PDB file of C-alpha atoms in Angstrom:
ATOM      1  CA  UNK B  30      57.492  95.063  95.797  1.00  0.00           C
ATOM      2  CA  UNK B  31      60.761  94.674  95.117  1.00  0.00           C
ATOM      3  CA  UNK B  32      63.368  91.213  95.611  1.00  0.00           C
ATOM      4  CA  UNK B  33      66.520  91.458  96.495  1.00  0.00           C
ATOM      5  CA  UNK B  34      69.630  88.848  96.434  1.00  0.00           C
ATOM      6  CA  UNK B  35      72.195  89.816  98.465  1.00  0.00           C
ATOM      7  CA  UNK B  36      75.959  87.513  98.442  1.00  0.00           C
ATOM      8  CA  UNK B  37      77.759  86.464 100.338  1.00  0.00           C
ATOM      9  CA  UNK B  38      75.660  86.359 103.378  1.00  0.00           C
ATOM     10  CA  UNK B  39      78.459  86.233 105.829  1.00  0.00           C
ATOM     11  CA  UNK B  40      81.819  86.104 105.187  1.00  0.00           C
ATOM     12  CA  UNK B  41      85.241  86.162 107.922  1.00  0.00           C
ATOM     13  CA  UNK B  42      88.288  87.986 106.743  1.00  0.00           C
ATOM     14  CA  UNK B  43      91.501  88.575 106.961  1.00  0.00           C
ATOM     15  CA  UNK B  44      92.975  92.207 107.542  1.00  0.00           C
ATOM     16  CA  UNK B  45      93.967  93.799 104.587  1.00  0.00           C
ATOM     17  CA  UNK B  46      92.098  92.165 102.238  1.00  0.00           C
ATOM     18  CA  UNK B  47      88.865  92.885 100.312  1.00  0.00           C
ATOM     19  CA  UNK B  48      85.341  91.904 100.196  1.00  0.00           C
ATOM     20  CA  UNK B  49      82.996  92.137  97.161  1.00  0.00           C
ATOM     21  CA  UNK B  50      78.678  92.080  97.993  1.00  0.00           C
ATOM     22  CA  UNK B  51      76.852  91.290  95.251  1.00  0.00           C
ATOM     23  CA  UNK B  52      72.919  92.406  95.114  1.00  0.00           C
ATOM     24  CA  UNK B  53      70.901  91.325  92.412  1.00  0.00           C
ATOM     25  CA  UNK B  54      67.241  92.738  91.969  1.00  0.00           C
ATOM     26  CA  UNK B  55      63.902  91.330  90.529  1.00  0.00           C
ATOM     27  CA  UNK B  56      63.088  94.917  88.403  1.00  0.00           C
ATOM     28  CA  UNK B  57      65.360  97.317  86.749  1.00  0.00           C
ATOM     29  CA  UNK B  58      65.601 100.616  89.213  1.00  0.00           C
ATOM     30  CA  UNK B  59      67.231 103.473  88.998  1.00  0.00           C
ATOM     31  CA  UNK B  60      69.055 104.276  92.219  1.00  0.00           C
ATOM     32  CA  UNK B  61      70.685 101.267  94.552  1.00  0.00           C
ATOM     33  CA  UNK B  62      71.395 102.283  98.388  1.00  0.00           C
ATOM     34  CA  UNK B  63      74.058 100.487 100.166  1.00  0.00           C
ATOM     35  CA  UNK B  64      73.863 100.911 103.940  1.00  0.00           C
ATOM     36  CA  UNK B  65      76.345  99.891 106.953  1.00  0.00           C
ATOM     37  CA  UNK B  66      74.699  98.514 110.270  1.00  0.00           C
ATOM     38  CA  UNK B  67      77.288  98.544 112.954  1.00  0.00           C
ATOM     39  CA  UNK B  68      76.562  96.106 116.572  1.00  0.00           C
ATOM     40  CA  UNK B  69      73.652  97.919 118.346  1.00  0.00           C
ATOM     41  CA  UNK B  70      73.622 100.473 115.976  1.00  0.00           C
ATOM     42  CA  UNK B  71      70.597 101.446 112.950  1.00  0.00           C
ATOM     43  CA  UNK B  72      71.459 101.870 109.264  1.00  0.00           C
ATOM     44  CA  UNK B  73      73.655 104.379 107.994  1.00  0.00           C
ATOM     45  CA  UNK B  74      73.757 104.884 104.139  1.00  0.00           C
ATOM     46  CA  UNK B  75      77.383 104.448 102.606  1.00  0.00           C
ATOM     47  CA  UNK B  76      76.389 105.365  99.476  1.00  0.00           C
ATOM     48  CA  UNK B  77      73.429 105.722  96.254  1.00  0.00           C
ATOM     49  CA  UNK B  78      74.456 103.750  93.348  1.00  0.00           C
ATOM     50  CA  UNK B  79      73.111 104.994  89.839  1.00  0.00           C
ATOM     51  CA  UNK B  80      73.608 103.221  86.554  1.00  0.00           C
ATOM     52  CA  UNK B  81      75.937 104.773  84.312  1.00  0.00           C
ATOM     53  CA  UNK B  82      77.603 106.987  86.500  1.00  0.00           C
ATOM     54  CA  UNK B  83      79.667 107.285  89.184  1.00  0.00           C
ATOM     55  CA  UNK B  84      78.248 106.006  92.931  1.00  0.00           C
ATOM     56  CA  UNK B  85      77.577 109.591  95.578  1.00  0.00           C
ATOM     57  CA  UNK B  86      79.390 108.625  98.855  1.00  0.00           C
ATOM     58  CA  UNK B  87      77.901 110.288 102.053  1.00  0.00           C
ATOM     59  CA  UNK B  88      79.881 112.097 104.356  1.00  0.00           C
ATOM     60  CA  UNK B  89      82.684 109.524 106.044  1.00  0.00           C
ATOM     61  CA  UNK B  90      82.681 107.264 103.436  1.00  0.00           C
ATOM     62  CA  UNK B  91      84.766 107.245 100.121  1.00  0.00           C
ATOM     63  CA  UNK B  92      85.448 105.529  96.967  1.00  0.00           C
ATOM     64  CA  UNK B  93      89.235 104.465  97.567  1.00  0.00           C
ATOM     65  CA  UNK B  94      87.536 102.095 100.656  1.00  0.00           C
ATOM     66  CA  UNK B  95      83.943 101.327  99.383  1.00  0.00           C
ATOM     67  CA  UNK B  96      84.048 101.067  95.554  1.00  0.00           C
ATOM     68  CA  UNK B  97      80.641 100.481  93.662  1.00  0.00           C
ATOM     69  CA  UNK B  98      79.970  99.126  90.637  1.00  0.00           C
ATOM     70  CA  UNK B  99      76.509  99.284  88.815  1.00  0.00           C
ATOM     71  CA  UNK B 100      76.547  97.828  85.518  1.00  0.00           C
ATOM     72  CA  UNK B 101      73.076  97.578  84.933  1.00  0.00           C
ATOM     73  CA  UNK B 102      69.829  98.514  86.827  1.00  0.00           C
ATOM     74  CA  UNK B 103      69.110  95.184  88.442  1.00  0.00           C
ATOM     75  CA  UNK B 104      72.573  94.716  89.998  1.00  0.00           C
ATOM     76  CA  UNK B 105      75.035  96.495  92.187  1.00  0.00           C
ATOM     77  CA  UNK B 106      78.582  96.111  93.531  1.00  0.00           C
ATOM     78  CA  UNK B 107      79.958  97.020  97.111  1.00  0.00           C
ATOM     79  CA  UNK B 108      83.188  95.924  97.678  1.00  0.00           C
ATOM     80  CA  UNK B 109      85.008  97.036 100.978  1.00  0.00           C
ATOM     81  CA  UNK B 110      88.551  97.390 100.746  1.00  0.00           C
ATOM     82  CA  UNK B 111      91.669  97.103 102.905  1.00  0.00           C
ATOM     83  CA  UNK B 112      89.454  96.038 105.370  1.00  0.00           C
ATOM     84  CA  UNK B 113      90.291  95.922 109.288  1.00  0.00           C
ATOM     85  CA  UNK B 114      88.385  94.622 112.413  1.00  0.00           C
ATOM     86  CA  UNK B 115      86.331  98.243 112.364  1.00  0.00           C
ATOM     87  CA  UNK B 116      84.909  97.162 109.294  1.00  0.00           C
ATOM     88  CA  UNK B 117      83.219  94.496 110.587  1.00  0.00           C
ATOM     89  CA  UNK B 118      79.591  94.950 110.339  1.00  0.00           C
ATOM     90  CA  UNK B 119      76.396  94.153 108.870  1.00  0.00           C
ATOM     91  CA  UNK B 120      75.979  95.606 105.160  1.00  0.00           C
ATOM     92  CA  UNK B 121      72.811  96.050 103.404  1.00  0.00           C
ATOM     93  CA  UNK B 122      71.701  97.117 100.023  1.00  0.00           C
ATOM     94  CA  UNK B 123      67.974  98.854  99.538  1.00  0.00           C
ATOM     95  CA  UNK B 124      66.159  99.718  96.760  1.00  0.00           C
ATOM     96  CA  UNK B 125      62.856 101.809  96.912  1.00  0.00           C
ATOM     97  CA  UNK B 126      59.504 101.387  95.339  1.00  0.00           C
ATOM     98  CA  UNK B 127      58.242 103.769  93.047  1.00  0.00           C
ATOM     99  CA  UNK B 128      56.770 106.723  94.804  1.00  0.00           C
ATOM    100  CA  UNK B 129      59.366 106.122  97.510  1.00  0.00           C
ATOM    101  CA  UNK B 130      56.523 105.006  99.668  1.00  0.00           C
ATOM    102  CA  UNK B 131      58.852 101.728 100.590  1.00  0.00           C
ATOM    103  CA  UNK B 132      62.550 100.347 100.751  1.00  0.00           C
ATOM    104  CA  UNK B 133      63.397  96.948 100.291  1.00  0.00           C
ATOM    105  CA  UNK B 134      66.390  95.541 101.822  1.00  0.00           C
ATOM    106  CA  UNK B 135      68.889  92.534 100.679  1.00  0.00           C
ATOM    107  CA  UNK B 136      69.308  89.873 103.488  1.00  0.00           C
ATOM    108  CA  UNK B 137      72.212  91.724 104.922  1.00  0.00           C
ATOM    109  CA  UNK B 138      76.329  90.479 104.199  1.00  0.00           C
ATOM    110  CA  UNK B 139      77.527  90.100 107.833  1.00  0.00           C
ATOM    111  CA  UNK B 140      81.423  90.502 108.057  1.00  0.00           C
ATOM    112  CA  UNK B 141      83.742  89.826 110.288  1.00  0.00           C
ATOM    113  CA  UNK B 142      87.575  91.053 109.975  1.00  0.00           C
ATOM    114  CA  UNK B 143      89.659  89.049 111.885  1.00  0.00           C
TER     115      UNK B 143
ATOM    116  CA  UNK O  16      71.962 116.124 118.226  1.00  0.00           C
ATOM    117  CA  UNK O  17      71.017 112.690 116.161  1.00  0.00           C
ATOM    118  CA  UNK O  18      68.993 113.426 113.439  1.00  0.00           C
ATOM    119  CA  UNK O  19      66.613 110.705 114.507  1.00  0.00           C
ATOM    120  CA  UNK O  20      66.722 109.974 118.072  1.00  0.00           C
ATOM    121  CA  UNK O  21      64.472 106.731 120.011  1.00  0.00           C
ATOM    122  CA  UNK O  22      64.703 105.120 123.163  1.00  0.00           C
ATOM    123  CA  UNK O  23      66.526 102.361 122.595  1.00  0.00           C
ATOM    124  CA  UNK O  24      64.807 100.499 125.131  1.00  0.00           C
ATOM    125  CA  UNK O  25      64.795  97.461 125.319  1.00  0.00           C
ATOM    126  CA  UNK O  26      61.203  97.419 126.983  1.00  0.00           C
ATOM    127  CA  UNK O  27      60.052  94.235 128.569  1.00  0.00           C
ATOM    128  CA  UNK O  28      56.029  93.745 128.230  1.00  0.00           C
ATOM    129  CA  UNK O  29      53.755  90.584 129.218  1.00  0.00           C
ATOM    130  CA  UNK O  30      51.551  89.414 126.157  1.00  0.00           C
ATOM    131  CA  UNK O  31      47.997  91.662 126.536  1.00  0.00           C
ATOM    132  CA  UNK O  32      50.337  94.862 127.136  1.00  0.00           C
ATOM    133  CA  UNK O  33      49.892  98.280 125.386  1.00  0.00           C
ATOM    134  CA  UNK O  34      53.231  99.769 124.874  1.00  0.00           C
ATOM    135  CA  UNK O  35      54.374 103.388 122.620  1.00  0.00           C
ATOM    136  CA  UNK O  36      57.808 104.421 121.177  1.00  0.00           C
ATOM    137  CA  UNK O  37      58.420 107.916 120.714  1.00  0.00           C
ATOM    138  CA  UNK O  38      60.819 109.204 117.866  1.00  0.00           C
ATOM    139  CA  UNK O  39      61.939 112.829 117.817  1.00  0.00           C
ATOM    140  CA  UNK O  40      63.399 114.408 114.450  1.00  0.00           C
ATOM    141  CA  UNK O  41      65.769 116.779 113.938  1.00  0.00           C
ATOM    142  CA  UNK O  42      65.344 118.325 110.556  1.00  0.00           C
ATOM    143  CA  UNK O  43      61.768 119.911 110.214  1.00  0.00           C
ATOM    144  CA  UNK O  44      62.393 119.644 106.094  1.00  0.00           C
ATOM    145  CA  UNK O  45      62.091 116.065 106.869  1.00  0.00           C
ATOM    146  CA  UNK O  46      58.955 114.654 104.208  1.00  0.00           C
ATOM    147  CA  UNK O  47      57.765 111.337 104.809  1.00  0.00           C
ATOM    148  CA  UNK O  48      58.174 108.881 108.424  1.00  0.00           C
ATOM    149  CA  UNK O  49      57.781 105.276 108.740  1.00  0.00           C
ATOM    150  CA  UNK O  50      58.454 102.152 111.046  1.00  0.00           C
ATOM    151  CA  UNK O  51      59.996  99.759 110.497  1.00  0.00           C
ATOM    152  CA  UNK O  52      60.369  96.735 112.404  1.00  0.00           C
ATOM    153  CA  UNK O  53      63.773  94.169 112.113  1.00  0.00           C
ATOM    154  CA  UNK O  54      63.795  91.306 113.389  1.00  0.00           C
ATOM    155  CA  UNK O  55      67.245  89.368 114.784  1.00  0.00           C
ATOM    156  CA  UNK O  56      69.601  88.860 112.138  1.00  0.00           C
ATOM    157  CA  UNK O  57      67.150  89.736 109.429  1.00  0.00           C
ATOM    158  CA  UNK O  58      67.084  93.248 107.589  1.00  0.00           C
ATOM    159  CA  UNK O  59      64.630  95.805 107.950  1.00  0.00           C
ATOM    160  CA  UNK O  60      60.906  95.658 106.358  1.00  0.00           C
ATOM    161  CA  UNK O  61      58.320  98.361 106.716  1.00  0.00           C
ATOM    162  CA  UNK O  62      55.681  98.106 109.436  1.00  0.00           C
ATOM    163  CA  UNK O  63      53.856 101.239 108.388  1.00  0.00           C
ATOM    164  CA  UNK O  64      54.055 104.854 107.001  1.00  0.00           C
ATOM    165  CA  UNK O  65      52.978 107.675 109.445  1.00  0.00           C
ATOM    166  CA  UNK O  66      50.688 110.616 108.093  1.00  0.00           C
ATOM    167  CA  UNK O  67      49.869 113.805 110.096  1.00  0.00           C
ATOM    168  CA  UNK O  68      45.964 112.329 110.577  1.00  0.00           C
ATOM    169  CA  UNK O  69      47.197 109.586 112.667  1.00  0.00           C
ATOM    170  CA  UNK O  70      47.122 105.862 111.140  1.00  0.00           C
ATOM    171  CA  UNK O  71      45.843 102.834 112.377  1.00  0.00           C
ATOM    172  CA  UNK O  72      46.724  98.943 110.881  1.00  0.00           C
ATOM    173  CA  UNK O  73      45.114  96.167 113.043  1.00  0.00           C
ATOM    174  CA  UNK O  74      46.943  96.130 116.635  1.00  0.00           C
ATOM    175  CA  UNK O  75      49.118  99.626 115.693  1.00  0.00           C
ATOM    176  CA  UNK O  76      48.622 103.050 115.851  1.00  0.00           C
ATOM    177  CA  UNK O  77      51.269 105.543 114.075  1.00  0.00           C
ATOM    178  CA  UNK O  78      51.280 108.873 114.940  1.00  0.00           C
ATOM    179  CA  UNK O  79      53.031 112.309 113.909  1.00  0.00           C
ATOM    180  CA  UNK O  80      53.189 115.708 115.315  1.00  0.00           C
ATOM    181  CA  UNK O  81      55.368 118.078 112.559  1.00  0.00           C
ATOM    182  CA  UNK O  82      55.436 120.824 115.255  1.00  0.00           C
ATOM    183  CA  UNK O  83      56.992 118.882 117.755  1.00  0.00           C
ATOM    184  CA  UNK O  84      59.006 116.672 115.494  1.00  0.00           C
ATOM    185  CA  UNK O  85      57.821 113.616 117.144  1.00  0.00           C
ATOM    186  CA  UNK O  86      56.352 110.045 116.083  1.00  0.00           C
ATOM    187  CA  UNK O  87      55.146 107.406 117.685  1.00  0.00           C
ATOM    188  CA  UNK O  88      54.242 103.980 117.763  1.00  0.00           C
ATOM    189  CA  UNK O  89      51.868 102.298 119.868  1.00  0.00           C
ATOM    190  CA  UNK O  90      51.117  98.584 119.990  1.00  0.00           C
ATOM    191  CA  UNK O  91      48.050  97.340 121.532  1.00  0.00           C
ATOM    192  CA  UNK O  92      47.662  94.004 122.678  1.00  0.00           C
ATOM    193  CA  UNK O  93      51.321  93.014 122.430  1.00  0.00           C
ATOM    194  CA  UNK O  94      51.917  89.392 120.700  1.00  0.00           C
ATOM    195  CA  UNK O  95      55.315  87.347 121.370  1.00  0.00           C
ATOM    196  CA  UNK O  96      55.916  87.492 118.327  1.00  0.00           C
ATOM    197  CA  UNK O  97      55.821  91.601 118.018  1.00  0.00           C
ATOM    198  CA  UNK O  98      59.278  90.847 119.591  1.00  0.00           C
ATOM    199  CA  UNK O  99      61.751  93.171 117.577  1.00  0.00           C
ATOM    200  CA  UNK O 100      63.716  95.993 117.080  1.00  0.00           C
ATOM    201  CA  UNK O 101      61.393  99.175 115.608  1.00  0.00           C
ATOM    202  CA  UNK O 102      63.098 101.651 113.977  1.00  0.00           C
ATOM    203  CA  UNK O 103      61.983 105.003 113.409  1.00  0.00           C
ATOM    204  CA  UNK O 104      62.455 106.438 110.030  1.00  0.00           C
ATOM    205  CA  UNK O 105      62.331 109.907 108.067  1.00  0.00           C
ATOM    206  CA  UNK O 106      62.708 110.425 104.900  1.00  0.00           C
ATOM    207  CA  UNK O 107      64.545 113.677 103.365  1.00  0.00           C
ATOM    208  CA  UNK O 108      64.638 115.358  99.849  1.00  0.00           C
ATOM    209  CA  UNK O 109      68.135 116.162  99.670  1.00  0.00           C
ATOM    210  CA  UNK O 110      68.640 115.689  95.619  1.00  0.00           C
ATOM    211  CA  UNK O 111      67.231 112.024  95.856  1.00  0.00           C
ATOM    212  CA  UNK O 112      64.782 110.514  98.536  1.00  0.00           C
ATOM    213  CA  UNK O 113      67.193 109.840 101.328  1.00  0.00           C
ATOM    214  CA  UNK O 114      66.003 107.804 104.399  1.00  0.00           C
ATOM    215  CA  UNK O 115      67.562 108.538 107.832  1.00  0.00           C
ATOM    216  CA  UNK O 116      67.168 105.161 109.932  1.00  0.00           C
ATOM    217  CA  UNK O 117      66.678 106.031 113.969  1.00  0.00           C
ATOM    218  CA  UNK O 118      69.127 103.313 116.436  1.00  0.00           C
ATOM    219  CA  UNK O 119      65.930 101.742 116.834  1.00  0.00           C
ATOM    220  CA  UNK O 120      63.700 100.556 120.250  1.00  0.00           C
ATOM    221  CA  UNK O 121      63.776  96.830 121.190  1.00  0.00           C
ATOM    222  CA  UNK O 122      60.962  94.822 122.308  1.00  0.00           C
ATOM    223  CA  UNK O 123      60.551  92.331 123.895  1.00  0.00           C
ATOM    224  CA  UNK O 124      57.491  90.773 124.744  1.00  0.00           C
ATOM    225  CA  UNK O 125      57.315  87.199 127.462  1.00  0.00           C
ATOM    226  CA  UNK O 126      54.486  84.618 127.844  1.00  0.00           C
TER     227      UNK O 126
END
């Protein structure tokens, strides 16, 4: 199993401005997942972070507005820029075990834009 | 067309009940399906992966049927505290192992 440490785990801010989550793990992995969970909505994946290169965005989501940093391979970077009230969500990062058989989730950064 | 679609419920049981979720799929490449069950305010955590044979852990059955594209859950003798959201989940080989999270079914189970 993997642990995850996800911060902040809420946060209310101001339009315009920009939020960094911070997710530390208990192993080294190779790929980090950072997902979005909107009100009454499921998980949709932002983006795959991989150490030493640059982060794969999925469709609707790009760099300029969700940079990632991955320095290492126990600890990832979301930051959500420019935000506005749309952005406010629930945001998770997931790593999976080895054989893919399981993901492990952070605690979840709940934002609010105001 | 979602490519994972549930009821979203939510379904209201007494404690004893027997209640299923059904999942459909959309993308018959899809490898590997799970549940997962997320409580209020917490994040996901897997409940169980579903194989072709059919699965059983304890009080719940998992289920898949690759022709049809369809999973299911069934929980038997439903607890208060199997009060959640279950999500339906397939996983895809697109380059890396990408999981597709369903909206998820809510339950809610009363004394």
């Amino acid at each position: 199993s993997a642990v995850i440490s996800q911060k902040p785990s809420r946060d209310i801010c101001q339009r315009g401005t920009s939020l960094t989550i911070q997710c530390q793990v208990d192993s080294q992995v190779t790929m980090m997942f950072w997902y979005r969970q909107q009100p009454g909505q499921s998980l949709t994946l932002i983006a795959t972070a991989n150490q030493g290169s640059e982060a794969t965005y999925e469709s609707g989501f790009v760099i300029d507005k969700f940079p990632i940093s991955r320095p290492n391979l126990t600890f990832s970077t979301l930051t959500v820029s420019n935000m506005s009230p749309e952005d406010s969500s629930i945001y998770l990062c997931s790593v999976q075990s080895q054989g893919n058989t399981e993901a492990f989730f952070g605690q979840g950064t709940r934002l609010t834009v105001v | 067309r979602k490519e994972v679609e549930q009821d979203p419920g939510p379904f209201n049981v007494p404690e004893g009940a027997t209640v299923a979720f059904n999942c459909t799929y959309s993308n018959s490449a899809s490898q590997s399906f799970f549940w997962y069950r997320q409580d209020c305010r917490k994040e996901p955590k897997l409940l169980m992966s579903v194989y072709s044979s059919g699965n059983e852990d304890g009080r719940f059955t998992a289920q898949l049927n690759r022709a049809s594209q369809y999973i299911s859950l069934l929980i038997r003798d439903s607890k208060l505290s199997d009060s959640a959201t279950y999500l339906c989940v397939v996983m895809m080989n697109t380059g890396f192992q990408k999981l597709v999270f369903g909206t998820g079914t809510r339950l809610l189970v009363s004394p």
